[in-house]
C-alpha positions as a Python dict, from the first residue, in 0.01 Angstrom:
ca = {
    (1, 'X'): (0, 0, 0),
    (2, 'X'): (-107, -374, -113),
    (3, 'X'): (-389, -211, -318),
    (4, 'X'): (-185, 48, -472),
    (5, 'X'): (117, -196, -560),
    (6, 'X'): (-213, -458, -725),
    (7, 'X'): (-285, -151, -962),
    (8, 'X'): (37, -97, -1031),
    (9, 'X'): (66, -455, -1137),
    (10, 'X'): (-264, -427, -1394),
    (11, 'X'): (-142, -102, -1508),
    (12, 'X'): (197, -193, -1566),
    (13, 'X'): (23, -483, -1838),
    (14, 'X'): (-269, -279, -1958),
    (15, 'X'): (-249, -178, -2372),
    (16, 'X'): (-501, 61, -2363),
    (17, 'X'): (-356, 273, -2070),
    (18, 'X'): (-63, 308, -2329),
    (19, 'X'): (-227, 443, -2610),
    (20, 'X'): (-390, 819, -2674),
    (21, 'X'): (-267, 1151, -2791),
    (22, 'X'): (48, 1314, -2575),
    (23, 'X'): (-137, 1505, -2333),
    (24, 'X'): (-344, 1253, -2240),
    (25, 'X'): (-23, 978, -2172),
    (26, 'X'): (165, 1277, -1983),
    (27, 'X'): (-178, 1334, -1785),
    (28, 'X'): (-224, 964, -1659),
    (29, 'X'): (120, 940, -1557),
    (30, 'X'): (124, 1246, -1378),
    (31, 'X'): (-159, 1147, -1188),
    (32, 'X'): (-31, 790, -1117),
    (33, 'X'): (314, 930, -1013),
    (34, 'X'): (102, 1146, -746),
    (35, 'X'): (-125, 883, -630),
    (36, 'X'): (157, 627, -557),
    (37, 'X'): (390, 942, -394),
    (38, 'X'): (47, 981, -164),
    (39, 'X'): (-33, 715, -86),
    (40, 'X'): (-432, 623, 62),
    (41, 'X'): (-543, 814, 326),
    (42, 'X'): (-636, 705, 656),
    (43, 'X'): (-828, 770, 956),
    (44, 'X'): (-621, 1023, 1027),
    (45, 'X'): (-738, 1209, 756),
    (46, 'X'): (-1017, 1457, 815),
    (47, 'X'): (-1186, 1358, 506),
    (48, 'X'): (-1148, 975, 581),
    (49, 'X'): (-1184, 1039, 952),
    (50, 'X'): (-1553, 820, 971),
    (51, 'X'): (-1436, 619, 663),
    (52, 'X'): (-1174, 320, 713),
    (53, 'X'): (-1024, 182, 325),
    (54, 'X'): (-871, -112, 501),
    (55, 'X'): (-1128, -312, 332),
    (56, 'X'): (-897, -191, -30),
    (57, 'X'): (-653, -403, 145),
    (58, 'X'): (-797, -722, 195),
    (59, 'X'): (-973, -726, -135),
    (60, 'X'): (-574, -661, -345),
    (61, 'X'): (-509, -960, -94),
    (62, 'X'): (-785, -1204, -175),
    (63, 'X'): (-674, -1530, -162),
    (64, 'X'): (-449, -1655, -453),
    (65, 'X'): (-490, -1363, -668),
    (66, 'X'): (-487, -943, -647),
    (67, 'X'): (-725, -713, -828),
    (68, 'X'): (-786, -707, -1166),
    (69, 'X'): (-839, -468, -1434),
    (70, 'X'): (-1109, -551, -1624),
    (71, 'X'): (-1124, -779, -1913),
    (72, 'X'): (-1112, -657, -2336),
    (73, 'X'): (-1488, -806, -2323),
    (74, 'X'): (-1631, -864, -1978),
    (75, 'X'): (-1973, -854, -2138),
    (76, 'X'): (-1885, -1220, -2347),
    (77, 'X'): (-1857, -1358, -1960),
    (78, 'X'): (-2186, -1292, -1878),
    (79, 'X'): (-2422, -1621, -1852),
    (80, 'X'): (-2743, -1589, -2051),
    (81, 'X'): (-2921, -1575, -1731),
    (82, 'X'): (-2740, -1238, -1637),
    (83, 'X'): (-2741, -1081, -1992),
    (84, 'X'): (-3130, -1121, -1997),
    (85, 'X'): (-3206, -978, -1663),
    (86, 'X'): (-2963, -693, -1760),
    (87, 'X'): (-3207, -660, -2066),
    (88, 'X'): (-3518, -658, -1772),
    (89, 'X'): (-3324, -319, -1630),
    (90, 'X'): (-3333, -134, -1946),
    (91, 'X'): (-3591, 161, -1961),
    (92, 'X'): (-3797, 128, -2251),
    (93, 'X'): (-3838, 471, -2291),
    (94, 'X'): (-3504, 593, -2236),
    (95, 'X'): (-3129, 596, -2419),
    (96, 'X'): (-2980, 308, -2213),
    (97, 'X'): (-2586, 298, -2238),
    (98, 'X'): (-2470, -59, -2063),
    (99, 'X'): (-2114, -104, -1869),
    (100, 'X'): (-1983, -436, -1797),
    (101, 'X'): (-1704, -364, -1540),
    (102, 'X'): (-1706, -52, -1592),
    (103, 'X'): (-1630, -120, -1980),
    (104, 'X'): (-1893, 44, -2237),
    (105, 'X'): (-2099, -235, -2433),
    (106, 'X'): (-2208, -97, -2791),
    (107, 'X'): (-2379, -449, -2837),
    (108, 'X'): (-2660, -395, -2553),
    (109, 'X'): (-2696, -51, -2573),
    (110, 'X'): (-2915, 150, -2815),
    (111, 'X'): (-3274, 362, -2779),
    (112, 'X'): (-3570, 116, -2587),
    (113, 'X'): (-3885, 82, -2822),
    (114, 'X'): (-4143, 325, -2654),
    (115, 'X'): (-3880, 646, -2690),
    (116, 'X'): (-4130, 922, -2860),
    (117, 'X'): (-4046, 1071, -3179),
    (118, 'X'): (-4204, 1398, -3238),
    (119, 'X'): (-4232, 1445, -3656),
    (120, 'X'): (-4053, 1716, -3729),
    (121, 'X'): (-3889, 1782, -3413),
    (122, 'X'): (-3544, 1759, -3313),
    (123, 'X'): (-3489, 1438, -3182),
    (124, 'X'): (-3194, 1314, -3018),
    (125, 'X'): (-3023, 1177, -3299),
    (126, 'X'): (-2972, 1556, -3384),
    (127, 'X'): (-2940, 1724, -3145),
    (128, 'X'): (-2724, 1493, -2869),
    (129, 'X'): (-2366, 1317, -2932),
    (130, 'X'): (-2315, 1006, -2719),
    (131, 'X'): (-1931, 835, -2805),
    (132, 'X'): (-1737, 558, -2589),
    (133, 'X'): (-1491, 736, -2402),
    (134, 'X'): (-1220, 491, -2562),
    (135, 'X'): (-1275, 548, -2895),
    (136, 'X'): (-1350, 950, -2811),
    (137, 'X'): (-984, 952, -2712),
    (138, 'X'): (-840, 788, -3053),
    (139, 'X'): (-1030, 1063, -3263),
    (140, 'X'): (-1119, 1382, -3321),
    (141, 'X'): (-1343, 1429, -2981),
    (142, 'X'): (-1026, 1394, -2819),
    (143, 'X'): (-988, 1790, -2804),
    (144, 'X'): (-1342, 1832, -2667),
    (145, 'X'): (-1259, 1546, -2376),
    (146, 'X'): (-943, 1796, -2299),
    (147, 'X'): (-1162, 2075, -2289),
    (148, 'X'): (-1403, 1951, -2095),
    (149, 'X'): (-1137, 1809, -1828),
    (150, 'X'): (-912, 2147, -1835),
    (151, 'X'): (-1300, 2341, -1755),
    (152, 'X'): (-1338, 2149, -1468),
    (153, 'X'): (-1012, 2156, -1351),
    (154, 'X'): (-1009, 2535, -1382),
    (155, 'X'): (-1265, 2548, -1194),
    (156, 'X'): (-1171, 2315, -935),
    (157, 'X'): (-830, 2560, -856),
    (158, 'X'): (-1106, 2834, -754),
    (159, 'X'): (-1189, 2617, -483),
    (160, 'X'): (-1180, 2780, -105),
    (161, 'X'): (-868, 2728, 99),
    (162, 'X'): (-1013, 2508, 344),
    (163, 'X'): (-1133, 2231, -6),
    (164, 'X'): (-800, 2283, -211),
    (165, 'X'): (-523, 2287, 60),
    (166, 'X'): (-611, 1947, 236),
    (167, 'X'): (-374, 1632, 295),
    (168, 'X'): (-260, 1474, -38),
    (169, 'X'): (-329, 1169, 75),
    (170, 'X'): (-683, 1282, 70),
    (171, 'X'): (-693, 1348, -305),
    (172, 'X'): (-542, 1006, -409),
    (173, 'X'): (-857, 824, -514),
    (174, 'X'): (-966, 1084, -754),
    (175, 'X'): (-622, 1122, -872),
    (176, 'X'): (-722, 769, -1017),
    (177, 'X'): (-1007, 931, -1253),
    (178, 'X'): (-734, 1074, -1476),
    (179, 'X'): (-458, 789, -1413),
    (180, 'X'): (-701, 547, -1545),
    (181, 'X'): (-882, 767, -1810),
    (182, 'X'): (-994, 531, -2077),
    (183, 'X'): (-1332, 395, -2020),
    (184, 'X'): (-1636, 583, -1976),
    (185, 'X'): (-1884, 815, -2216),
    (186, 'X'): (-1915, 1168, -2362),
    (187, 'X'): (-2224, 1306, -2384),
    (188, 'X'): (-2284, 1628, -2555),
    (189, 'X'): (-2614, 1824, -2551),
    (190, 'X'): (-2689, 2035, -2848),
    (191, 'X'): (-2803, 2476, -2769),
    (192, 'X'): (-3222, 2510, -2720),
    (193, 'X'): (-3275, 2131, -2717),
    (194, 'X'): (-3559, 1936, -2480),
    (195, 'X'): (-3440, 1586, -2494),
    (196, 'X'): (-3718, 1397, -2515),
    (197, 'X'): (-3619, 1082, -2354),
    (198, 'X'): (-3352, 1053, -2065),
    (199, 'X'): (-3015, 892, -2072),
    (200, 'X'): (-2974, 567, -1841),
    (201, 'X'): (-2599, 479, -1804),
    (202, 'X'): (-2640, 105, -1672),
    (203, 'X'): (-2364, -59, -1462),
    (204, 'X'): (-2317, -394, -1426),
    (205, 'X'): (-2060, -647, -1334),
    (206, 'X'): (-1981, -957, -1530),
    (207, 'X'): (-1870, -1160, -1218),
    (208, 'X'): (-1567, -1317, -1443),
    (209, 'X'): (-1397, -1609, -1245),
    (210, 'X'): (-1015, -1632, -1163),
    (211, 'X'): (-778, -1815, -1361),
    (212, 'X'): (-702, -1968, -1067),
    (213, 'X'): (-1045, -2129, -950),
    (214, 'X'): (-1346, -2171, -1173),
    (215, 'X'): (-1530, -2133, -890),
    (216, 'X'): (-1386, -1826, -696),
    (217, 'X'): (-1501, -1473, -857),
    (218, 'X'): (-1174, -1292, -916),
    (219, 'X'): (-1190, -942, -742),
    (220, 'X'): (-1189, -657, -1025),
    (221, 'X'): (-1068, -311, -1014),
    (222, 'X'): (-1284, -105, -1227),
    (223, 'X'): (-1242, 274, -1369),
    (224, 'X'): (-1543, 448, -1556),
    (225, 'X'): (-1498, 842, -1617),
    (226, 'X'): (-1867, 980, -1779),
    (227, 'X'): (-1825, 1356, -1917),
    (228, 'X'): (-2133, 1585, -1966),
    (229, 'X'): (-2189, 1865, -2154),
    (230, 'X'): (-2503, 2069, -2158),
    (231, 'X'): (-2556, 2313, -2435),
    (232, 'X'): (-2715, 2681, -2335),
    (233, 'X'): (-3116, 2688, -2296),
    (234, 'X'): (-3121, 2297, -2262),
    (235, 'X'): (-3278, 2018, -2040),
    (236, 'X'): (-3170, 1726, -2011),
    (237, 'X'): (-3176, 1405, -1757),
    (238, 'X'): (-2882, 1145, -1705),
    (239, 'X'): (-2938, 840, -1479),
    (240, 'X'): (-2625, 670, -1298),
    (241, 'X'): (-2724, 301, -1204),
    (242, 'X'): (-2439, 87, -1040),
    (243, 'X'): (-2647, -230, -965),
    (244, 'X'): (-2612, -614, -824),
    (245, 'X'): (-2934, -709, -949),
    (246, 'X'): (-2826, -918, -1283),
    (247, 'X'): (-2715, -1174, -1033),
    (248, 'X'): (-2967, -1333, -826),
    (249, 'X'): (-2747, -1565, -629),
    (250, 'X'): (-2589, -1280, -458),
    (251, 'X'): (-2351, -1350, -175),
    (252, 'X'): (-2498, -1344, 118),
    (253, 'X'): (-2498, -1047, 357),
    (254, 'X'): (-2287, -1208, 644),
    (255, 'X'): (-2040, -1291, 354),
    (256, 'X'): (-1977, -914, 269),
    (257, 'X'): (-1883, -880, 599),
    (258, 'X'): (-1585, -1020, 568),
    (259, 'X'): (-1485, -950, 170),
    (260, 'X'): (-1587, -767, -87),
    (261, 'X'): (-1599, -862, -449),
    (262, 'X'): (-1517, -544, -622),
    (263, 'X'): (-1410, -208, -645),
    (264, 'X'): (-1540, 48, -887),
    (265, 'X'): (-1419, 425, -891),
    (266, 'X'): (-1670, 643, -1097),
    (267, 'X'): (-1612, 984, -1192),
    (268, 'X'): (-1890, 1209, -1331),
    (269, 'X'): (-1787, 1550, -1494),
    (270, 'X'): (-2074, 1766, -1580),
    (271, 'X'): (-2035, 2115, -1741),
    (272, 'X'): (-2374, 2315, -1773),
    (273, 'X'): (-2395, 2650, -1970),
    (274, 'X'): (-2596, 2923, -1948),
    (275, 'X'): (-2990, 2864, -1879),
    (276, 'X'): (-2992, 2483, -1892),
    (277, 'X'): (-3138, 2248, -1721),
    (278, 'X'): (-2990, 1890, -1587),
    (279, 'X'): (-3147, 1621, -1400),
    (280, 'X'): (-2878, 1420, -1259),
    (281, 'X'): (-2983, 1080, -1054),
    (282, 'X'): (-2759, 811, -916),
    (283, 'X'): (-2820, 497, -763),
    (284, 'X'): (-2631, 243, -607),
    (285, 'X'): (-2709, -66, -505),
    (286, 'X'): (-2428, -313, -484),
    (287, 'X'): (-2424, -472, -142),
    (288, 'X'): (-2129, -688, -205),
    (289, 'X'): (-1901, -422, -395),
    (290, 'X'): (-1672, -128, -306),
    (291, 'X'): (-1813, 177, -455),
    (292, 'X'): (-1569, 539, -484),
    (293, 'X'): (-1790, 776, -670),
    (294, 'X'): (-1654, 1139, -714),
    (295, 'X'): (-1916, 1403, -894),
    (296, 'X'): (-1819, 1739, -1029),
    (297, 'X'): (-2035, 1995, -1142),
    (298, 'X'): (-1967, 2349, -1289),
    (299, 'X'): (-2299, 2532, -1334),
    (300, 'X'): (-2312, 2894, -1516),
    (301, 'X'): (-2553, 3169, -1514),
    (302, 'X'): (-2968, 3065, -1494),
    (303, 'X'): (-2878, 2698, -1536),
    (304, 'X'): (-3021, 2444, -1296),
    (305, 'X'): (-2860, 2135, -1138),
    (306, 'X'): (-3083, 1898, -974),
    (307, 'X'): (-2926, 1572, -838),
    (308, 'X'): (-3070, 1272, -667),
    (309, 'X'): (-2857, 1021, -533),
    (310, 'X'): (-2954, 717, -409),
    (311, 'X'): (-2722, 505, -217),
    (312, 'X'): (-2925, 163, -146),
    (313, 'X'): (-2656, -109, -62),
    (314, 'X'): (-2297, -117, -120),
    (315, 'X'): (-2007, -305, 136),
    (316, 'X'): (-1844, 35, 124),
    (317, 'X'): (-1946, 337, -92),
    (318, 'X'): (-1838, 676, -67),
    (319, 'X'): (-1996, 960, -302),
    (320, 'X'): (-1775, 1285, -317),
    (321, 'X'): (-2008, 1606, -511),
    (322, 'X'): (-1907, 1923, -553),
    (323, 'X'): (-2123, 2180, -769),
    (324, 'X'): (-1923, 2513, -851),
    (325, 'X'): (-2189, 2803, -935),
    (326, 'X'): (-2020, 3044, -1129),
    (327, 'X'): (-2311, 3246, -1282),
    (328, 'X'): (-2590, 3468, -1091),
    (329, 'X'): (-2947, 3308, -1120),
    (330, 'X'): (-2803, 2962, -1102),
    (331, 'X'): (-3001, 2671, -906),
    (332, 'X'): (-2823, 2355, -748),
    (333, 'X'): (-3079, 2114, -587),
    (334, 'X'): (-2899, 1768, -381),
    (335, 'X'): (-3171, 1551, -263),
    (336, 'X'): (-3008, 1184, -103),
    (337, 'X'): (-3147, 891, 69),
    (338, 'X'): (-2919, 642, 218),
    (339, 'X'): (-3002, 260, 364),
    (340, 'X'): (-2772, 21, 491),
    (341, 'X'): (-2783, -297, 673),
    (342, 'X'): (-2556, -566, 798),
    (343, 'X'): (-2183, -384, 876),
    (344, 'X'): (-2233, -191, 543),
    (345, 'X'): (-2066, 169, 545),
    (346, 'X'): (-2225, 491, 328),
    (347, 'X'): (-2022, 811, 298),
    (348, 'X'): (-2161, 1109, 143),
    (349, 'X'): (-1927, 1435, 77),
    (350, 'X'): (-2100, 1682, -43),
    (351, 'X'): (-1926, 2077, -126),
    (352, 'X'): (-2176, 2368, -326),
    (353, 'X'): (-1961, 2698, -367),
    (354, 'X'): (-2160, 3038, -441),
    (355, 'X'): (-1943, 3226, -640),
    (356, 'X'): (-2133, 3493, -729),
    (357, 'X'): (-2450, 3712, -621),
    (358, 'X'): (-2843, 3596, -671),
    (359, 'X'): (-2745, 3224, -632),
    (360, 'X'): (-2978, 2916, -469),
    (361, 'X'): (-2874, 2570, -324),
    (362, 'X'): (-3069, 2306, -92),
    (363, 'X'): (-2952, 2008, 40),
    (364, 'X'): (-3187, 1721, 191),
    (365, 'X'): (-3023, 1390, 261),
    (366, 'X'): (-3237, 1102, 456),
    (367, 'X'): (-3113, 768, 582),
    (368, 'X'): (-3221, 472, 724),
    (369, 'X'): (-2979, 247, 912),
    (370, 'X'): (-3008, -133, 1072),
    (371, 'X'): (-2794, -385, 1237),
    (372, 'X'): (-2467, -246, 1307),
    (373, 'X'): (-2441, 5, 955),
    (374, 'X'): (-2303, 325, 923),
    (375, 'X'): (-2406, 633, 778),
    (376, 'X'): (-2157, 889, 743),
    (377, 'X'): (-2269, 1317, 558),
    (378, 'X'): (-2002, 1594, 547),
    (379, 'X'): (-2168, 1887, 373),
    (380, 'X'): (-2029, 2230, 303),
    (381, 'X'): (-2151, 2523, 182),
    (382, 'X'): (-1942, 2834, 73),
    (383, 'X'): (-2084, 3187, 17),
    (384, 'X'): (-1807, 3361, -100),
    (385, 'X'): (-1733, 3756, -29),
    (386, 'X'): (-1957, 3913, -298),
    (387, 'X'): (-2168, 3652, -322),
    (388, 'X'): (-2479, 3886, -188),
    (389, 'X'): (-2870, 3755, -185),
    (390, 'X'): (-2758, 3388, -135),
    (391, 'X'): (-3013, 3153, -38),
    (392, 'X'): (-2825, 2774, 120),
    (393, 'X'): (-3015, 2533, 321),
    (394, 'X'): (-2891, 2183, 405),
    (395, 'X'): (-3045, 1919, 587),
    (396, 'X'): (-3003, 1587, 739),
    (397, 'X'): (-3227, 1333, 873),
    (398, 'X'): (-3191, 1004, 995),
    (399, 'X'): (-3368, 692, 1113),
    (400, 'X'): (-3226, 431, 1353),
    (401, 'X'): (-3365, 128, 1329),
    (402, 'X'): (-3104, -76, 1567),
    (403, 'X'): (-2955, 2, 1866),
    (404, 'X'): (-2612, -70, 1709),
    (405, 'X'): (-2642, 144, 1398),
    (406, 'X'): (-2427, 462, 1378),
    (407, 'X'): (-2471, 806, 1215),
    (408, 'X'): (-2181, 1071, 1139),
    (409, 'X'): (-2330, 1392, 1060),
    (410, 'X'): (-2120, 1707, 1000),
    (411, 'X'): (-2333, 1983, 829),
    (412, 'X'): (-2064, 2322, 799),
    (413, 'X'): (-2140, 2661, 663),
    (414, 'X'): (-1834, 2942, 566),
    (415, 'X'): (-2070, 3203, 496),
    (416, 'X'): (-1815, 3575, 367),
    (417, 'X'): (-2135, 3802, 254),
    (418, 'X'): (-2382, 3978, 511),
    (419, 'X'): (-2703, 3978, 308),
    (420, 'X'): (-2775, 3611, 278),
    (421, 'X'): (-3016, 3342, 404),
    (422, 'X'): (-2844, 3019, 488),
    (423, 'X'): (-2935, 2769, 746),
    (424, 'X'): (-2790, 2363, 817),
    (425, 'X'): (-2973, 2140, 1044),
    (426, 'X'): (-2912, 1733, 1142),
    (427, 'X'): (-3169, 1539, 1313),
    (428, 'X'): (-3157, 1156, 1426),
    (429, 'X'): (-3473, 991, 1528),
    (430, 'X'): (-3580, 659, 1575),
    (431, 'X'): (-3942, 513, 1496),
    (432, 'X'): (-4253, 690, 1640),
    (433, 'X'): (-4365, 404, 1933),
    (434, 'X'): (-4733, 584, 1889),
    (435, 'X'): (-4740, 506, 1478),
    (436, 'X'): (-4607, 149, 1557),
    (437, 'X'): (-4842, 39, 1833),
    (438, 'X'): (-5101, 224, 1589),
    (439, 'X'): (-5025, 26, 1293),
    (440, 'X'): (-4952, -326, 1530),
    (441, 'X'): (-5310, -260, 1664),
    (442, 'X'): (-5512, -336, 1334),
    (443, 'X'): (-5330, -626, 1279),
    (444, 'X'): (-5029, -523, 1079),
    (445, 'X'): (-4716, -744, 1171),
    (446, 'X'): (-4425, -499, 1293),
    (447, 'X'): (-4222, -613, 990),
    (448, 'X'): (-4477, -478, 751),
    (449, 'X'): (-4572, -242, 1016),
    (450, 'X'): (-4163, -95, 1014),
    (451, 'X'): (-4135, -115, 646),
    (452, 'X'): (-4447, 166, 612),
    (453, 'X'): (-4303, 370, 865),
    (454, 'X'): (-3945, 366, 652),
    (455, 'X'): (-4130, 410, 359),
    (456, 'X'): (-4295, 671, 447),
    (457, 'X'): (-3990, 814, 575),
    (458, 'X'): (-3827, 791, 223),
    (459, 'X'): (-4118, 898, 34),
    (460, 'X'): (-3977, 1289, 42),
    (461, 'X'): (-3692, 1186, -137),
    (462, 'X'): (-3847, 932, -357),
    (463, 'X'): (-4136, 1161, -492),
    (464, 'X'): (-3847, 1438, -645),
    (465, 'X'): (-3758, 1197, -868),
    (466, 'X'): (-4087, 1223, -1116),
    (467, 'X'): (-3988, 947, -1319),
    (468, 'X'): (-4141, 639, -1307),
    (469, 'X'): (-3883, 382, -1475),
    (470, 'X'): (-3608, 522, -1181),
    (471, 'X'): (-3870, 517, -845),
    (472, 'X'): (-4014, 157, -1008),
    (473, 'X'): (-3652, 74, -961),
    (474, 'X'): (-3540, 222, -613),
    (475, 'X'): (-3846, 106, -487),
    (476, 'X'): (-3767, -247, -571),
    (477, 'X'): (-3423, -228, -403),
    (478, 'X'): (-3586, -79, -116),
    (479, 'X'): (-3819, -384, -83),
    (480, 'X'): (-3484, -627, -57),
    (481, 'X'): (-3387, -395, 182),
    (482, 'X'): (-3699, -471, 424),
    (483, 'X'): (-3649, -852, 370),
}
């Protein structure tokens, strides 16, 4: 409970947590109430069963000091060294919206100099409203943040016995997405719109020092909520990016062992209408951070979801996804790739419910594990009765590159129709001795040799991404993976 008692703490003295229309106060302390009531799961917990949070505990017990909320300006503490290879990240050709801590930056975010204008054309100033969740919630887009929240919800009590009626304990740390609602982004798509240029959410942390020590990073608790709606007949794409990379004296990888620097909960809500068309990619790479990201996707008739999530490095992470197809013709498409190293832990959760007839889902997730990491995938796929002329595949693949890495795979299928097609597989493998000793024998070193194998071995999930600014940038965290 030491985490949950630090929060309480930085709640108790937060302003901003305070302020907002009725519904929202009454909604955040409803939430709260539950979470402390529940308390974290454990273990125990079926959900949680491959996934220890003691590591929650020894970060609200870091040394002289317990976690923080964020600061009013966490972007002010970054050094110019950090702020300019934030700048480096940015996507020239895209709408890049910067978080410091999880705190939205007007100041370094705007349009990058090579986005196309077509003359004459809708262009995104038009045609797509982008708003700080903060300031959404002191005006007027206040009522479409409740609407978008009480759609999802809605949808979320439609969810099959075995999803809705678990442990509460098991639904504390999204309880937090609505306890801490404040910071975060709305993003509404305009009807028959082609956005031009994609949307690049950029996270970043400002590594702001304790009061106590000028030298000792204070750990910081930080709560982003995104919210997503795409107009009928429209295509979109939205890029997640949690990412280490603005500071290049990172800690060192036998230092996360022992304690992490962070924890960040991010919650996506993404409502799709009829016919449209979202590419949704997400990649972490935070080695030294803990990472609780929780995704939730309601997609209606002809629409098309299409997700790639790339989880690269984090101390912990955990993704949770769950895409609700409520209209026939609709698509949803989860491609994943996961690498870890050192004692790092990865946990994806993944849920796609067929509601209705004529529906299509895959799943492909790939990972590639060293040392002594751990991999953990729990997908399920429901085909409700009704839901006739289903197609649902999921797959799972790993690599082992170490004797002492560790893969949890639990593919399920509740299929309640008779005329679908639906298959789940999981494979583990380790590398081909054949390719190596082919590679070692013209005079490749096995490092270099091992890293082309991997490579290759990520390449299927890489190549779905057709989009040159993101794979530029997974394949540069992939090379400090290979160091």
């Amino acid at each position: 409970m030491a985490f949950l008692e630090s929060l309480a703490s930085a709640r108790a003295a937060s302003k901003a947590l305070a302020s907002g229309p009725g519904w929202l106060k009454a909604m955040r302390e409803k939430a709260w109430e539950q979470a402390i009531l529940s308390g974290l799961p454990t273990t125990r917990h079926e959900s949680f069963r491959y996934t220890s949070l003691r590591p929650l505990a020894a970060l609200a017990n870091a040394p002289g000091t317990l976690a923080y909320l964020p600061a009013q300006a966490p972007w002010e503490l970054l050094s110019e060294e950090a702020a300019n290879k934030l700048r480096d990240l940015l996507d020239p050709a895209g709408l890049n919206l910067v978080f410091v801590d999880g705190v939205f930056v007007h100041e370094l975010s705007g349009a990058g100099p090579d986005v196309q204008v077509v003359p004459g054309a809708r262009d995104m100033n038009q045609c797509v409203h982008v708003e700080g969740l903060r300031e959404a919630l002191q005006n007027h887009s206040a009522e479409a943040v409740k609407s978008l929240l009480e759609t999802i919800a809605k949808a979320r009590q439609g969810l099959p016995v075995p999803v809705a009626h678990v442990a509460k304990q098991e639904r504390t740390l999204e309880l937090f997405e609505d306890a801490f609602l404040n910071e975060g982004v709305l993003i509404h798509f305009s009807d028959d719109f082609v956005a031009p240029a994609p949307i690049r959410l950029i996270h970043a942390h400002s590594q702001a020092h304790s009061p106590a020590s000028a030298q000792q990073p204070r750990p910081t608790a930080g709560f982003t909520r995104h919210l997503i709606h795409v107009g009928q007949n429209t295509t979109a794409r939205i890029s997640e990016c949690y990412l280490d990379a603005i500071h290049p004296q990172a800690i060192t990888e036998a230092e996360t062992k022992a304690n992490a620097r962070n924890v960040f909960f991010a919650g996506t809500t993404i409502v799709m209408e009829k016919n449209s068309i979202l590419r949704h990619d997400r990649i972490l790479s935070s080695a030294s951070d803990l990472h609780f990201g929780n995704t939730n996707v309601v997609v209606a008739a002809g629409a098309r979801y299409l997700s790639l999530a790339l989880n690269l490095s984090a101390n912990l992470g955990r993704h949770n996804i769950t895409a609700m197809i409520e209209g026939e013709g609709a698509e949803v498409v989860l491609d994943g790739l996961t690498t870890a190293q050192g004692e790092q832990l990865l946990d994806t959760q993944s849920i796609v419910d067929h509601r209705v007839p004529h529906t299509t889902s895959r799943q492909l997730y790939k990972s590639i594990l060293k040392d002594k990491s751990r991999s953990v995938f729990s997908g399920k796929i429901f085909v409700r009765k009704g839901a006739q002329k289903t197609a649902a595949f999921q797959q799972t693949k790993t690599l082992l590159l170490s004797n002492d890495a560790e893969v949890d795979a639990k593919p399920q299928l509740e299929i309640e129709a008779d005329d679908v097609r639906c298959s789940h597989g999981a494979t583990v493998t380790q590398l081909n001795h054949d390719e190596m000793f082919y590679l070692r024998s013209r005079g490749i070193p096995e490092s270099t040799a091992e890293a082309m194998l991997c490579q290759a071995f990520a390449g299927e999930i890489l190549r779905t991404a057709a989009d040159p600014w993101l794979e530029a940038l997974a394949r540069k965290e992939l090379t400090r993976f290979f160091q």
